[in-house]
Amino acid sequence: MRKIAFWTLFLYAIYALFFAFYLFQWTDSSIPAQYKGTSADPATFLTKKELMLAEQFSEVKNFLFFLSVPYEWVIYIFVLLFGLSARFQQWAEATTKRRFMQTAIYVFWLSLFVQVVTFPLSYTSYYVTKMYNISTQTFSSWMRDELIDFWVNYVIMVVIVYVLYTLMKKFEKRWWVYAWLCSIPFTLFLTFIQPVFIDPLYNDFYPLKNKQLEAKILALAEKANIPAEHVFEVNMSEKTNALNAYVTGIGGNSRIVLWDTTLERLSEDEILFIMAHEMAHYVMKHIYWGIGLYIVVTFIGLLLTNRWMKRMMKRFGSLCRIEKWNDLASLPMFLLLISLLSFAASPAMNAISRYEEHAADKYAIELTKNKEAAISTFQQLTRSSLSQVHPPYIVKLFRYSHPTILERIIFLEKQ
Ligand SMILES: [Zn+2]
C-alpha cells in the first residue's frame, strides 16, 4: 500500500516537473517568422505590457490546468487506498437501510472530501484570474458559484450513481450497456433543461437591452431562420472582463447567448461577426452533433470501464477494504477510469470541436463580409482574456476547443 502511494506521488511530481519546464522554460507563444508584423502578430495590436501579461497569465493558467487533472486521479487513488471510501460506505450503511439514501450519504461525503482537497487549486485559479484583472468577481460571489456548483453536481451525481450501482448489482455482465442506454435520454434531458433551470442559478438572462442593436442582430438572425425569442443577453460584467458568446440547449430551449461584456465593449460590426459565428453553430446544429458524438464516446468509455474496473478491483479491492467490485465504495475507481479516459480522449474531442469552430468562422465571414471587423474581433478577444495567440503544441492539443487566434486571423486574412 505504501509502495503504491509512494509511486503515485512520485509520478505526479515528475509529471508536474515536466509541465513546469515545458510551459515556463522550453516554450513560449512567439509566432512563426513569416507572420511577424501581420495582423495576427500580437505585437501589432497589444501594448508591451499586455504582451508580457498575456504570456505570464497563460503560462500560469496552463500550468494550473495540467496540474489539476491528474491531481484528481491522485485523490481517487488515495481515497481508495487508505480505506476512506470503504469508511464512507460504512457510514452510509450504518445510517439507513434504503439504498437511495445510502447512495446520497456516500456521494455527499466523497464529493465533500474531493471539494475540500481540490479547493486550494480552484482558489489559486480564481486568485490568479483576479490578479490579472480578467475576473472581477468578489470572493463571496465566487464562493457562491462554487457552492451552487457543488450542489448541482451533487444532485446529478446521486441520480447517476444510484442508477449505475443498481444496474451493476442486477446485471453484473451487461450493466454497462443498460447504463449507456439510460445515459441517452438523461443527456438529452440535461441539455434541454440546462439553459432554463441550471444556467439561471449562476447568472441573469434576459432579452437584449440595447434595442437598436437588437434590431440589427435579429435582422441577421432572421436571415438564418433563427426566431427572435432564441437570442439572449447574460449579465457577466459583475464577474469578468472577458468577452464571449455561445449556443446552448436543444429543441424549444435552444438559444444564442451573448455576454453583456461583449455587447458593451465591441463595435457593432464586431458584435455582428460574433453573432454570425454563433448563428453558424445554431444553423449547423453543432449541439446535436456534439450530443451524438458524446453518446458514441460514452459507449466506448463504459465498455472499457467495465473491463478495467473489474480487473482493478479484483487486484486491489481487498487492499482498499472493498469486498466486491460493484460495492458503492468502488465509485472512486469508476470515476478515476472515466476521468483518465476523458483526458485521453480530449485531444480528439478538441480537434473535432476546432473543426466545427472553423466552419463557424467561415460561415460568419461569408455572411458579414467584413474582414476588418472579424480580425479586430479576434484581436479584442485576445486582449480581453490575455490569451496566447500561438500556444505551445501540447496546450493546443488538450485545451483548445477553438482554433488558435493565429490560425483564425490567418484564415481571415486569406479571404
Ligand atoms: Zn464557436
Coordinates of C-alpha atoms and ligand atoms in Angstrom, one line a residue:
M1 CA 0.0 0.0 0.0
R2 CA 2.8 2.4 1.0
K3 CA 4.6 1.4 -2.2
I4 CA 1.6 2.4 -4.4
A5 CA 1.1 5.6 -2.5
F6 CA 4.8 6.5 -3.0
W7 CA 4.8 5.7 -6.7
T8 CA 1.6 7.7 -7.2
L9 CA 3.1 10.8 -5.7
F10 CA 6.5 10.2 -7.4
L11 CA 4.9 10.0 -10.8
Y12 CA 2.7 13.0 -10.1
A13 CA 5.8 15.0 -9.1
I14 CA 7.7 14.0 -12.3
Y15 CA 4.7 14.9 -14.4
A16 CA 4.3 18.3 -12.7
L17 CA 8.0 19.0 -13.1
F18 CA 7.8 18.2 -16.8
F19 CA 5.0 20.6 -17.3
A20 CA 6.7 23.3 -15.3
F21 CA 9.7 23.1 -17.6
Y22 CA 7.6 22.7 -20.7
L23 CA 5.4 25.7 -20.1
F24 CA 7.8 28.1 -18.4
Q25 CA 11.2 27.2 -20.0
W26 CA 11.0 25.3 -23.2
T27 CA 8.1 27.0 -25.0
D28 CA 6.6 30.4 -25.4
S29 CA 3.9 31.8 -27.7
S30 CA 6.2 33.7 -30.1
I31 CA 4.8 33.4 -33.6
P32 CA 6.4 31.9 -36.7
A33 CA 8.7 34.4 -38.5
Q34 CA 6.5 34.6 -41.6
Y35 CA 3.6 36.1 -39.6
K36 CA 5.7 38.8 -37.8
G37 CA 4.2 42.2 -38.4
T38 CA 0.9 40.9 -39.8
S39 CA -2.5 41.4 -38.1
A40 CA -2.0 38.0 -36.4
D41 CA 1.1 39.2 -34.6
P42 CA 0.1 40.3 -31.1
A43 CA 3.0 42.8 -31.1
T44 CA 0.9 44.8 -33.7
F45 CA -2.2 45.1 -31.5
L46 CA -1.1 44.7 -27.9
T47 CA 1.0 47.0 -25.8
K48 CA 4.3 45.7 -24.4
K49 CA 2.8 45.4 -21.0
E50 CA -0.3 43.5 -22.3
L51 CA 2.0 41.2 -24.2
M52 CA 4.0 40.4 -21.1
L53 CA 0.9 39.9 -19.0
A54 CA -0.7 37.6 -21.6
E55 CA 2.4 35.4 -21.7
Q56 CA 2.6 35.2 -17.9
F57 CA -1.1 34.7 -17.3
S58 CA -1.4 32.0 -20.0
E59 CA 1.6 30.1 -18.6
V60 CA 0.2 30.1 -15.1
K61 CA -3.3 29.1 -16.2
N62 CA -2.0 26.3 -18.4
F63 CA 0.2 25.0 -15.6
L64 CA -2.8 25.0 -13.2
F65 CA -4.8 23.1 -15.8
F66 CA -2.2 20.4 -16.3
L67 CA -1.7 20.1 -12.5
S68 CA -5.4 19.8 -11.7
V69 CA -6.5 16.9 -13.9
P70 CA -4.1 14.2 -12.6
Y71 CA -4.4 15.8 -9.1
E72 CA -8.0 14.4 -9.2
W73 CA -6.6 11.0 -10.0
V74 CA -4.2 11.1 -7.1
I75 CA -7.2 12.0 -4.8
Y76 CA -9.2 9.0 -6.0
I77 CA -6.3 6.6 -5.6
F78 CA -5.7 7.8 -2.1
V79 CA -9.4 7.7 -1.1
L80 CA -9.4 4.1 -2.2
L81 CA -6.0 3.1 -0.8
F82 CA -6.4 4.5 2.7
G83 CA -9.9 2.9 3.1
L84 CA -11.7 6.2 3.2
S85 CA -14.1 5.1 0.5
A86 CA -14.9 1.9 2.5
R87 CA -15.4 4.1 5.5
F88 CA -17.9 6.4 3.7
Q89 CA -19.8 3.3 2.7
Q90 CA -19.9 2.0 6.3
W91 CA -21.2 5.4 7.5
A92 CA -23.9 5.3 4.8
E93 CA -25.0 1.7 5.6
A94 CA -25.0 2.4 9.4
T95 CA -27.4 5.3 8.9
T96 CA -30.1 3.8 6.7
K97 CA -31.2 0.6 5.0
R98 CA -32.6 2.3 2.0
R99 CA -30.3 2.1 -1.0
F100 CA -31.1 5.5 -2.4
M101 CA -30.4 7.2 0.9
Q102 CA -27.1 5.2 1.3
T103 CA -26.1 6.5 -2.1
A104 CA -27.0 10.1 -1.2
I105 CA -24.9 9.9 2.0
Y106 CA -21.9 8.1 0.4
V107 CA -21.8 10.6 -2.5
F108 CA -22.1 13.5 -0.1
W109 CA -19.0 12.5 1.9
L110 CA -17.0 11.7 -1.3
S111 CA -18.0 14.9 -3.0
L112 CA -17.3 17.0 0.1
F113 CA -13.9 15.4 0.5
V114 CA -12.9 16.0 -3.1
Q115 CA -14.2 19.6 -3.0
V116 CA -12.1 20.3 0.2
V117 CA -8.9 18.7 -1.1
T118 CA -9.2 20.5 -4.5
F119 CA -10.1 23.8 -3.0
P120 CA -6.5 25.2 -2.9
L121 CA -6.2 24.6 -6.7
S122 CA -9.5 26.1 -7.6
Y123 CA -8.9 29.1 -5.3
T124 CA -5.5 29.7 -6.8
S125 CA -7.1 29.6 -10.3
Y126 CA -9.6 32.2 -9.1
Y127 CA -7.0 34.3 -7.4
V128 CA -4.7 34.4 -10.5
T129 CA -7.6 35.3 -12.8
K130 CA -8.5 38.1 -10.5
M131 CA -4.9 39.3 -10.1
Y132 CA -4.6 39.7 -13.8
N133 CA -7.9 41.6 -13.8
I134 CA -9.7 39.1 -16.0
S135 CA -12.1 38.1 -13.3
T136 CA -13.9 41.0 -11.5
Q137 CA -15.8 38.7 -9.2
T138 CA -15.7 39.3 -5.4
F139 CA -14.6 36.4 -3.2
S140 CA -18.1 35.9 -1.9
S141 CA -19.7 35.8 -5.3
W142 CA -17.1 33.3 -6.4
M143 CA -17.8 31.2 -3.3
R144 CA -21.5 31.3 -4.1
D145 CA -20.8 29.9 -7.6
E146 CA -18.7 27.2 -6.1
L147 CA -21.5 26.2 -3.7
I148 CA -24.1 26.2 -6.5
D149 CA -21.7 24.0 -8.5
F150 CA -21.3 21.7 -5.6
W151 CA -25.0 21.1 -5.1
V152 CA -25.9 21.0 -8.8
N153 CA -23.2 18.4 -9.4
Y154 CA -24.2 16.6 -6.2
V155 CA -27.8 16.1 -7.2
I156 CA -26.9 14.9 -10.7
M157 CA -24.2 12.6 -9.3
V158 CA -26.6 11.0 -6.8
V159 CA -29.1 10.1 -9.5
I160 CA -26.4 8.8 -11.8
V161 CA -24.6 6.7 -9.1
Y162 CA -27.9 5.3 -7.8
V163 CA -28.9 4.1 -11.3
L164 CA -25.4 2.9 -12.1
Y165 CA -24.9 0.7 -9.0
T166 CA -28.4 -0.6 -9.2
L167 CA -27.6 -1.8 -12.7
M168 CA -24.2 -3.1 -11.6
K169 CA -25.8 -5.3 -8.9
K170 CA -28.6 -6.6 -11.1
F171 CA -26.7 -7.2 -14.3
E172 CA -23.1 -7.9 -13.5
K173 CA -22.2 -8.6 -17.1
R174 CA -24.3 -6.2 -19.1
W175 CA -24.8 -3.3 -16.7
W176 CA -22.7 -1.0 -18.9
V177 CA -24.9 -1.5 -21.9
Y178 CA -28.0 -0.6 -19.9
A179 CA -26.2 2.3 -18.3
W180 CA -25.3 3.6 -21.8
L181 CA -29.0 3.2 -22.9
C182 CA -30.1 5.2 -19.8
S183 CA -27.4 7.9 -20.5
I184 CA -29.0 8.8 -23.8
P185 CA -32.4 10.2 -22.6
F186 CA -30.6 11.6 -19.5
T187 CA -28.1 13.6 -21.6
L188 CA -30.9 14.9 -23.8
F189 CA -32.9 15.9 -20.7
L190 CA -29.9 17.7 -19.1
T191 CA -29.1 19.6 -22.3
F192 CA -32.8 20.5 -22.6
I193 CA -33.2 21.9 -19.1
Q194 CA -29.7 23.5 -18.8
P195 CA -30.5 27.0 -20.2
V196 CA -33.8 27.2 -18.3
F197 CA -33.1 25.6 -14.9
I198 CA -29.3 25.3 -14.4
D199 CA -27.7 28.3 -16.0
P200 CA -30.0 30.9 -14.4
L201 CA -28.8 29.7 -11.0
Y202 CA -25.5 31.4 -11.7
N203 CA -26.4 34.4 -13.8
D204 CA -29.3 36.6 -15.1
F205 CA -30.5 36.1 -18.6
Y206 CA -32.8 38.5 -20.5
P207 CA -33.6 39.8 -24.0
L208 CA -31.1 42.2 -25.4
K209 CA -31.1 45.5 -23.6
N210 CA -29.8 47.8 -26.4
K211 CA -32.9 47.8 -28.6
Q212 CA -31.1 49.5 -31.6
L213 CA -28.5 46.8 -31.6
E214 CA -31.1 44.1 -31.0
A215 CA -32.9 45.1 -34.2
K216 CA -29.7 44.6 -36.2
I217 CA -28.9 41.3 -34.5
L218 CA -32.4 40.0 -35.0
A219 CA -32.3 41.0 -38.7
L220 CA -29.2 38.9 -39.1
A221 CA -30.8 36.0 -37.1
E222 CA -33.8 36.2 -39.4
K223 CA -31.5 35.7 -42.4
A224 CA -30.6 32.3 -40.9
N225 CA -34.2 31.5 -39.8
I226 CA -33.5 31.8 -36.1
P227 CA -36.5 33.1 -34.2
A228 CA -36.0 36.2 -32.1
E229 CA -37.0 34.7 -28.8
H230 CA -33.9 32.5 -29.1
V231 CA -31.4 35.3 -28.6
F232 CA -30.4 36.3 -25.0
E233 CA -28.1 38.5 -23.2
V234 CA -26.4 37.4 -19.9
N235 CA -25.1 39.7 -17.1
M236 CA -21.5 38.7 -16.8
S237 CA -19.9 42.1 -16.3
E238 CA -20.1 41.7 -12.5
K239 CA -17.9 38.6 -12.8
T240 CA -15.4 39.1 -15.7
N241 CA -13.8 41.4 -18.2
A242 CA -13.6 38.6 -20.8
L243 CA -15.8 38.5 -23.8
N244 CA -17.9 35.6 -25.0
A245 CA -21.0 34.3 -26.7
Y246 CA -22.3 30.7 -27.1
V247 CA -25.1 28.5 -28.3
T248 CA -26.9 26.2 -25.8
G249 CA -29.9 24.0 -25.2
I250 CA -32.0 21.9 -27.6
G251 CA -35.4 22.0 -29.1
G252 CA -37.6 24.8 -27.8
N253 CA -34.9 25.7 -25.3
S254 CA -32.1 26.2 -27.8
R255 CA -30.7 29.7 -27.7
I256 CA -27.8 32.0 -28.6
V257 CA -26.4 33.8 -25.6
L258 CA -24.3 37.0 -25.8
W259 CA -22.3 38.1 -22.7
D260 CA -23.1 41.8 -21.8
T261 CA -19.3 42.4 -21.8
T262 CA -19.2 41.5 -25.5
L263 CA -22.1 43.9 -26.2
E264 CA -20.6 46.7 -24.2
R265 CA -17.0 46.6 -25.4
L266 CA -17.1 45.7 -29.1
S267 CA -18.2 47.8 -32.0
E268 CA -21.4 47.0 -33.8
D269 CA -19.7 45.3 -36.7
E270 CA -17.6 43.2 -34.4
I271 CA -20.7 42.1 -32.4
L272 CA -22.4 41.2 -35.7
F273 CA -19.5 39.0 -36.6
I274 CA -19.6 37.2 -33.3
M275 CA -23.4 36.8 -33.7
A276 CA -22.9 35.4 -37.2
H277 CA -20.4 32.9 -35.8
E278 CA -22.8 31.7 -33.1
M279 CA -25.6 31.5 -35.7
A280 CA -23.4 29.1 -37.7
H281 CA -23.3 26.8 -34.7
Y282 CA -27.1 27.1 -34.4
V283 CA -27.8 26.5 -38.1
M284 CA -25.3 23.7 -38.5
K285 CA -26.8 22.0 -35.4
H286 CA -23.4 21.6 -33.7
I287 CA -25.1 20.9 -30.3
Y288 CA -26.9 17.9 -31.8
W289 CA -23.7 16.6 -33.4
G290 CA -22.0 17.1 -30.1
I291 CA -24.6 15.0 -28.3
G292 CA -24.4 12.3 -30.9
L293 CA -20.6 12.2 -30.5
Y294 CA -20.9 12.2 -26.8
I295 CA -23.3 9.2 -27.0
V296 CA -20.8 7.2 -29.1
V297 CA -17.9 8.1 -26.8
T298 CA -19.8 7.1 -23.7
F299 CA -20.4 3.7 -25.2
I300 CA -16.7 3.1 -25.7
G301 CA -15.9 4.6 -22.4
L302 CA -18.3 2.4 -20.5
L303 CA -17.2 -0.7 -22.4
L304 CA -13.6 -0.1 -21.3
T305 CA -14.5 0.9 -17.8
N306 CA -16.4 -2.3 -17.3
R307 CA -13.3 -4.4 -18.2
W308 CA -10.8 -2.4 -16.3
M309 CA -12.9 -1.7 -13.2
K310 CA -13.5 -5.5 -12.6
R311 CA -9.8 -6.2 -13.2
M312 CA -8.6 -3.4 -10.9
M313 CA -11.0 -4.2 -8.1
K314 CA -10.0 -7.9 -8.3
R315 CA -6.4 -7.0 -7.8
F316 CA -6.6 -4.1 -5.3
G317 CA -10.1 -4.5 -3.8
S318 CA -9.1 -6.2 -0.6
L319 CA -6.2 -3.8 -0.2
C320 CA -8.8 -0.9 -0.2
R321 CA -11.1 -3.0 2.1
I322 CA -13.8 -3.2 -0.6
E323 CA -15.4 -6.7 -0.9
K324 CA -17.0 -6.6 -4.3
W325 CA -16.3 -4.7 -7.5
N326 CA -19.9 -3.4 -7.5
D327 CA -19.9 -2.1 -3.9
L328 CA -20.7 1.6 -3.6
A329 CA -17.2 2.1 -2.2
S330 CA -15.7 1.3 -5.7
L331 CA -17.0 4.5 -7.1
P332 CA -13.7 6.4 -6.9
M333 CA -12.3 3.6 -9.2
F334 CA -15.1 4.2 -11.6
L335 CA -14.5 8.0 -11.5
L336 CA -10.8 7.5 -11.9
L337 CA -11.2 5.4 -15.0
I338 CA -13.8 7.8 -16.6
S339 CA -11.5 10.8 -15.8
L340 CA -8.4 9.0 -17.3
L341 CA -10.4 8.1 -20.4
S342 CA -11.8 11.5 -21.0
F343 CA -8.4 13.1 -20.6
A344 CA -7.0 10.6 -23.1
A345 CA -9.9 11.4 -25.5
S346 CA -9.8 15.2 -25.1
P347 CA -7.2 15.8 -27.9
A348 CA -9.5 14.1 -30.4
M349 CA -12.7 15.8 -29.0
N350 CA -10.9 19.2 -29.1
A351 CA -9.8 18.5 -32.7
I352 CA -13.5 17.9 -33.7
S353 CA -14.6 21.0 -31.9
R354 CA -11.9 23.1 -33.7
Y355 CA -13.2 21.8 -37.0
E356 CA -16.7 23.0 -36.1
E357 CA -15.4 26.3 -34.9
H358 CA -13.5 26.8 -38.1
A359 CA -16.7 26.1 -40.1
A360 CA -18.5 28.7 -38.0
D361 CA -15.8 31.3 -38.7
K362 CA -16.1 30.5 -42.4
Y363 CA -19.9 30.9 -42.3
A364 CA -19.6 34.1 -40.3
I365 CA -17.2 35.8 -42.7
E366 CA -19.3 34.8 -45.7
L367 CA -22.4 36.2 -44.1
T368 CA -21.0 39.5 -42.8
K369 CA -18.3 40.0 -45.5
N370 CA -16.4 42.4 -43.1
K371 CA -12.9 41.2 -42.8
E372 CA -11.6 44.1 -40.8
A373 CA -14.3 43.7 -38.2
A374 CA -13.7 40.0 -38.0
I375 CA -9.9 40.4 -37.5
S376 CA -10.3 43.1 -34.9
T377 CA -12.8 40.9 -33.0
F378 CA -10.1 38.3 -32.5
Q379 CA -7.6 40.9 -31.5
Q380 CA -10.1 42.2 -28.9
L381 CA -10.7 38.7 -27.7
T382 CA -7.0 38.2 -27.2
R383 CA -6.7 41.4 -25.2
S384 CA -9.7 40.9 -23.0
S385 CA -8.7 37.4 -21.9
L386 CA -4.9 37.8 -22.1
S387 CA -4.7 34.7 -24.2
Q388 CA -1.8 33.3 -26.2
V389 CA -2.1 33.8 -30.0
H390 CA 0.1 30.8 -30.7
P391 CA 0.1 28.4 -27.7
P392 CA 2.6 25.6 -27.2
Y393 CA 1.6 22.4 -29.0
I394 CA 0.6 20.3 -26.0
V395 CA -1.5 23.1 -24.7
K396 CA -3.4 23.4 -28.0
L397 CA -3.9 19.6 -28.1
F398 CA -5.5 19.4 -24.6
R399 CA -7.0 22.8 -24.1
Y400 CA -8.0 24.4 -27.4
S401 CA -11.6 23.7 -28.4
H402 CA -11.2 26.6 -30.8
P403 CA -8.5 27.2 -33.4
T404 CA -5.7 29.4 -32.1
I405 CA -6.1 33.1 -32.7
L406 CA -3.1 32.9 -35.1
E407 CA -4.9 30.3 -37.2
R408 CA -8.2 32.2 -37.1
I409 CA -6.7 35.5 -38.2
I410 CA -4.5 33.9 -40.9
F411 CA -7.7 32.3 -42.3
L412 CA -9.5 35.6 -42.4
E413 CA -6.5 37.4 -44.0
K414 CA -6.7 34.9 -46.9
Q415 CA -10.4 35.8 -47.6
Ligands
ZN1 ZN -17.9 29.0 -31.7

